[in-house]
Short mmCIF file of C-alpha atoms and ligand atoms in Angstrom, two decimals:
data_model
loop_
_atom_site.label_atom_id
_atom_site.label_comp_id
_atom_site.label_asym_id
_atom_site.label_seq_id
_atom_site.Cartn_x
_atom_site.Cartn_y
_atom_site.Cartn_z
CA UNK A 244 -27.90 -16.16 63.61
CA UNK A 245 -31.32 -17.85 63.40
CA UNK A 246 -34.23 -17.07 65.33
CA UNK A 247 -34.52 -19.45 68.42
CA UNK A 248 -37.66 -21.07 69.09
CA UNK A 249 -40.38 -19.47 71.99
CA UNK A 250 -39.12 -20.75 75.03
CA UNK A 251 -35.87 -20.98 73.98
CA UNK A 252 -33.28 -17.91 75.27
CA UNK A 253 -29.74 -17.10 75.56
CA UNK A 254 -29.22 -16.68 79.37
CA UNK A 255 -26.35 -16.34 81.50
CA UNK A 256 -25.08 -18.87 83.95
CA UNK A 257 -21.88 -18.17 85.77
CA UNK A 258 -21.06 -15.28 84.11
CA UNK A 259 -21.34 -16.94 80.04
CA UNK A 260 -23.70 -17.22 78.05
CA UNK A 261 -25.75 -20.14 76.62
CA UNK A 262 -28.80 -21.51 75.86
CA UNK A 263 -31.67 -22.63 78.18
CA UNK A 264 -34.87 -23.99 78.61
CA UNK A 265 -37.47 -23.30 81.39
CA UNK A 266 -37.72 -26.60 83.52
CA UNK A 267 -36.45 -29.12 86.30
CA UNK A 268 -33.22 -29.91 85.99
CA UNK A 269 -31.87 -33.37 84.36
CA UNK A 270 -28.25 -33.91 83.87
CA UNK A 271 -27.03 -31.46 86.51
CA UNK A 272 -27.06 -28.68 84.50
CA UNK A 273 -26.69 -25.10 85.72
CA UNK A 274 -29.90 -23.42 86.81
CA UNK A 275 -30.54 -19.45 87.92
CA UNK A 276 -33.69 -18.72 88.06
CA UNK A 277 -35.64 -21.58 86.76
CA UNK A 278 -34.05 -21.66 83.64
CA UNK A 279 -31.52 -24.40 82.93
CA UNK A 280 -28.41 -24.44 80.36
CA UNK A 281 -28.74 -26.38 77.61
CA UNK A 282 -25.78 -28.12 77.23
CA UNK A 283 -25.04 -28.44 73.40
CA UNK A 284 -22.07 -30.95 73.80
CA UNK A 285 -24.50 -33.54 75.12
CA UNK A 286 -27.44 -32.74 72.63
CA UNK A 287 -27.18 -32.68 68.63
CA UNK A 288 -29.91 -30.36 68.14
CA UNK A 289 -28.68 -28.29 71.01
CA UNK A 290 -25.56 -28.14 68.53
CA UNK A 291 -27.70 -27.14 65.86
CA UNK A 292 -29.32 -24.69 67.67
CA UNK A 293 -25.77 -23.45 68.85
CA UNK A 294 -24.37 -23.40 65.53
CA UNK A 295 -26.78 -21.27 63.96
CA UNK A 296 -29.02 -23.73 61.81
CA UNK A 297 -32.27 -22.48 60.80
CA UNK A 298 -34.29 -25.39 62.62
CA UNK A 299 -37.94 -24.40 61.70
CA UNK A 300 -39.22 -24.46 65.28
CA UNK A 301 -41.27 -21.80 66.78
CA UNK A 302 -42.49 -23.80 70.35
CA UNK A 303 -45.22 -25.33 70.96
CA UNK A 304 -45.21 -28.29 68.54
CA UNK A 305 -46.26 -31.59 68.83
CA UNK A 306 -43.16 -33.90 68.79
CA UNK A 307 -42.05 -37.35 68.00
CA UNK A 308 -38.59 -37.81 69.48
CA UNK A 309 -36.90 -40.94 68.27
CA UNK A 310 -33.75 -42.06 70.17
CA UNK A 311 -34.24 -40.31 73.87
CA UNK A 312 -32.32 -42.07 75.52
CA UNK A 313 -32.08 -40.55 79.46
CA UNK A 314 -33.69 -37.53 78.35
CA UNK A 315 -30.92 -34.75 78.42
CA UNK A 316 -32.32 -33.52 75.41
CA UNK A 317 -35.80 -34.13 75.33
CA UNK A 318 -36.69 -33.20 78.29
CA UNK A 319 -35.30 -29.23 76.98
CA UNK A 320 -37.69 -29.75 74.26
CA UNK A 321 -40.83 -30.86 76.26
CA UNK A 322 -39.73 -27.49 78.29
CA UNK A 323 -40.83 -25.35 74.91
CA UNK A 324 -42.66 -27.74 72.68
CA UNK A 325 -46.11 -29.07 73.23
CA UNK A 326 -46.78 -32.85 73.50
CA UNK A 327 -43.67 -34.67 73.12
CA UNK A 328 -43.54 -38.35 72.42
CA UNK A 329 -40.50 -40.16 73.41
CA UNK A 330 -39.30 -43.06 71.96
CA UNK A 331 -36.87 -44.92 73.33
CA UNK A 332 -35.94 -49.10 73.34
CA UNK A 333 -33.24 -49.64 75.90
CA UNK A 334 -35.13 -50.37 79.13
CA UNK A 335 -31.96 -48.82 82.18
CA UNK A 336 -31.98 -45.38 80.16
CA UNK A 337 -35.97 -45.32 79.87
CA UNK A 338 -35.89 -45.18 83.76
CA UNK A 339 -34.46 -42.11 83.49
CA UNK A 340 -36.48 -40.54 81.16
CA UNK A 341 -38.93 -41.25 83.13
CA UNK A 342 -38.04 -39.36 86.15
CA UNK A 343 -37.18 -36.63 83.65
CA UNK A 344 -41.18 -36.81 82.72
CA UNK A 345 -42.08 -36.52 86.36
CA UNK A 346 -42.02 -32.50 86.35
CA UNK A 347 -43.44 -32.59 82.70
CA UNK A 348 -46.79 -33.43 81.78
CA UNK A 349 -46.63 -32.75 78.19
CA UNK A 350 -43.85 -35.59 78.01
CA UNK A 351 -44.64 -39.15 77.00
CA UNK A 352 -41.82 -41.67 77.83
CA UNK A 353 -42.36 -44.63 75.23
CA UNK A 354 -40.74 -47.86 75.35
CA UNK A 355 -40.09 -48.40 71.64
CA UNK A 356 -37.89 -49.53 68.59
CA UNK A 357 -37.96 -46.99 66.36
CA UNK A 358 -37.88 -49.08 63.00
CA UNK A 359 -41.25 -50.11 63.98
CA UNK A 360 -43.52 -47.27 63.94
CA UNK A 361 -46.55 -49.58 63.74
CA UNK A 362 -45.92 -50.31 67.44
CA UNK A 363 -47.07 -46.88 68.34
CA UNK A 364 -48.82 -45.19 65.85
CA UNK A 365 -52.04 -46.07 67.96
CA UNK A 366 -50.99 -44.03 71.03
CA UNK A 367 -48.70 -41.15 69.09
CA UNK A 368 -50.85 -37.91 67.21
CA UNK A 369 -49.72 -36.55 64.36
CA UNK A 370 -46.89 -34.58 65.14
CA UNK A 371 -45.54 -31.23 63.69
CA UNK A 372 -41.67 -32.30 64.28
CA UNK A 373 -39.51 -35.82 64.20
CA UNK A 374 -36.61 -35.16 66.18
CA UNK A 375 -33.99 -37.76 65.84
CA UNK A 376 -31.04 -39.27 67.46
CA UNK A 377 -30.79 -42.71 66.87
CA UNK A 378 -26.98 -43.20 66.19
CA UNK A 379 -27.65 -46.88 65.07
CA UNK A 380 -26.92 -48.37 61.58
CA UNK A 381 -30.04 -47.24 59.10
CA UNK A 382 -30.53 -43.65 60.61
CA UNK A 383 -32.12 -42.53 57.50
CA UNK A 384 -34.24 -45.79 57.18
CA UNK A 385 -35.78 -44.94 60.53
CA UNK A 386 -36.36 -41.09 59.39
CA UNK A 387 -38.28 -42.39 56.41
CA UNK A 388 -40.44 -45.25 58.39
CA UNK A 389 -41.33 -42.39 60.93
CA UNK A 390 -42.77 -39.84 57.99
CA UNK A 391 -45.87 -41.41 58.70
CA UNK A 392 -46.18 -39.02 61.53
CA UNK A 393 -45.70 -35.95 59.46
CA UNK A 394 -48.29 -34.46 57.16
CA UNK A 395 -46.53 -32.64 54.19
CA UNK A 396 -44.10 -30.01 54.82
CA UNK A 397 -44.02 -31.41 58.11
CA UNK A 398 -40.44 -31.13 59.89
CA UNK A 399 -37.49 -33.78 60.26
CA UNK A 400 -34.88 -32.18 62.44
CA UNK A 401 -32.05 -34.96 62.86
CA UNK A 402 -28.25 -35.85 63.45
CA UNK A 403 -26.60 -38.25 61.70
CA UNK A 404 -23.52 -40.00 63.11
CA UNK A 405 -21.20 -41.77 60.63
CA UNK A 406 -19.79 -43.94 62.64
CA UNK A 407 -23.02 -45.82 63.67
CA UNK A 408 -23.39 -46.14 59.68
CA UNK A 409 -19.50 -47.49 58.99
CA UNK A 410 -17.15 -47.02 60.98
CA UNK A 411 -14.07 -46.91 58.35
CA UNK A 412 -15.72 -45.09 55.64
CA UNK A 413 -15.29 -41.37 54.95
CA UNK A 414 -18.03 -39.79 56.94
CA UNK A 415 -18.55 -37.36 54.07
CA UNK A 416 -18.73 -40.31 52.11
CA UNK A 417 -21.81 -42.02 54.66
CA UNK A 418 -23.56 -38.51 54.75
CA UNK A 419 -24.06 -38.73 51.45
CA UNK A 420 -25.57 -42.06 51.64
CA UNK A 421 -27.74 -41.23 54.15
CA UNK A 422 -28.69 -38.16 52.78
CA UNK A 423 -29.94 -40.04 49.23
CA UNK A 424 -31.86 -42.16 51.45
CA UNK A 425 -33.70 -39.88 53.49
CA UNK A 426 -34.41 -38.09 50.30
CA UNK A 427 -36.68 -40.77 49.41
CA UNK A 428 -38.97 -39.28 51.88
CA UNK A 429 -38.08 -35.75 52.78
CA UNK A 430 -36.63 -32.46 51.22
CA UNK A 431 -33.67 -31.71 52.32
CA UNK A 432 -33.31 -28.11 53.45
CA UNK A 433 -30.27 -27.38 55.29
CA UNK A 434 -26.91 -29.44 56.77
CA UNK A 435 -24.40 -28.70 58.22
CA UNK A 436 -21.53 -30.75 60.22
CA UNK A 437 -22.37 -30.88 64.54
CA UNK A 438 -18.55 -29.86 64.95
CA UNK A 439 -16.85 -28.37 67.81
CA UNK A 440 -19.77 -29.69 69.48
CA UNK A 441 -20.20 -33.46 68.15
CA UNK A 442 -17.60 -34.99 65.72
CA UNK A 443 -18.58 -36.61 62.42
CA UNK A 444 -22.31 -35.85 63.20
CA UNK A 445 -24.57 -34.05 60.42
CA UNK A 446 -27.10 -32.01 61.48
CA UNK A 447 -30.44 -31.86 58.87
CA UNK A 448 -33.25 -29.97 58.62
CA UNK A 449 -35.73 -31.57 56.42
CA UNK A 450 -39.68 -31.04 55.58
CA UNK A 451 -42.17 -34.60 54.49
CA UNK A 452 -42.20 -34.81 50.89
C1 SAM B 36 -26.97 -40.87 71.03
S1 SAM B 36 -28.16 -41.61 72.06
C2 SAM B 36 -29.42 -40.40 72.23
C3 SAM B 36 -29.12 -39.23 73.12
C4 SAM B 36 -30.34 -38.37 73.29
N1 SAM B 36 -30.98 -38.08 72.03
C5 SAM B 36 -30.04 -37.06 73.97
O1 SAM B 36 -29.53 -36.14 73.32
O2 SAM B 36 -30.35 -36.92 75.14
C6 SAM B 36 -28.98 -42.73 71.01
C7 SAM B 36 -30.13 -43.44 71.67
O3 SAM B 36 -30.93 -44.04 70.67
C8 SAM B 36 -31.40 -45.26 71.16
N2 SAM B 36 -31.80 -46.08 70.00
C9 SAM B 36 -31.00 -46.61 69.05
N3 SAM B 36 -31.74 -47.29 68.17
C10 SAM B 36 -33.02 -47.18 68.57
C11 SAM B 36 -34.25 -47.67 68.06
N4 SAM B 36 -34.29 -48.42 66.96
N5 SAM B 36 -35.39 -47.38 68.73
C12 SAM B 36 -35.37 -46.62 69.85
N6 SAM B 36 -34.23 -46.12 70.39
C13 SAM B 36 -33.07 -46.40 69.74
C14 SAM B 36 -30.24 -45.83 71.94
O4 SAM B 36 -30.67 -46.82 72.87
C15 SAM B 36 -29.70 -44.57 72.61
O5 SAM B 36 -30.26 -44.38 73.88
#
């Protein structure tokens, strides 16, 4: 099993064991004693922390989240990470997010499309991490217009959901799409499929050509 990041621990809540952050709660997660369980069947990289993929992080990094909807997930990464930006266009779930920022000053709430970095590059530093969650047609588009962020080596940690790609086609067959796109920009160094947890979703951990 891979390391998890600083901040990051296996804890028990009634009696099992999962993952948790240190934090407010969100979702109505369970909480014991100011940690809260991390609930990987609402959060890809949850999953990908759950299923053992070697995600790079160590806490503490600067990260641009693309695709943060209400902010079940982000908000568990703003609990270890450092500054986290949080991109997100769809105005009702932004609310959210934002009450989710309320308890954490290191998160930034951003009302943004994500296939136009240009919009925020002014207020958004160079980050260490793009984590993203997009599940919209051109996932790996939006990866490689977001690089910008990333120096080299710099770290793409994202799921990819078939169906937002095509919803007939053979998900293996849409990975593998995806995957040749994203390569325009980024190395690809591990993948692996989001099951039990998420169905026809690819995990990927990448680093900035
Ligand atoms: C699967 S949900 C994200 C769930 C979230 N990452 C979590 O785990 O808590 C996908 C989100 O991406 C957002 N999204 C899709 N395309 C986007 C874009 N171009 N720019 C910003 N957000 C986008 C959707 O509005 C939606 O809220």
């Amino acid at each position: 099993m891979s390391e998890l990041p600083a901040g990051v621990e296996r804890r028990r809540f009634d009696g099992e064991e999962r993952l948790a952050t240190e934090g407010e709660p969100v979702y109505g997660e369970p909480t014991a004693d100011g940690w809260r369980a991390w609930d990987a069947r609402r959060s890809k990289l949850g999953a990908m922390l759950e299923t053992g993929m070697d995600t790079g992080l160590a806490g503490g990094e600067t990260v641009l989240y693309l695709g943060a909807a209400a902010g079940t997930t982000v908000s568990h990464v703003a609990d270890f990470a450092g500054a986290t930006y949080a991109v997100e266009f769809a105005a009702r779930p932004t609310r959210d997010l934002l009450d989710a920022a309320e308890s954490r000053p290191r998160l930034f709430p951003l009302l943004k499309d994500a296939r136009k970095p240009e919009t925020y590059a002014h207020v958004v530093e160079p980050a260490d991490v793009v984590v993203q969650d997009v599940a919209t047609r051109g996932q790996a588009r939006v990866a490689n217009a977001n690089a910008r962020f990333l120096d080299t080596g710099g770290l793409l940690l994202a799921a990819i959901k078939a169906r937002s790609e095509d919803v007939v086609a053979d998900p293996s067959e849409v990975f593998e799409r995806e995957l040749d796109t994203l390569s325009e920009s980024y190395e690809l160094v591990e993948t692996a499929r989001l099951e039990p947890f998420h169905e026809d979703h690819l995990g990927v951990v990448a680093r900035k050509r």
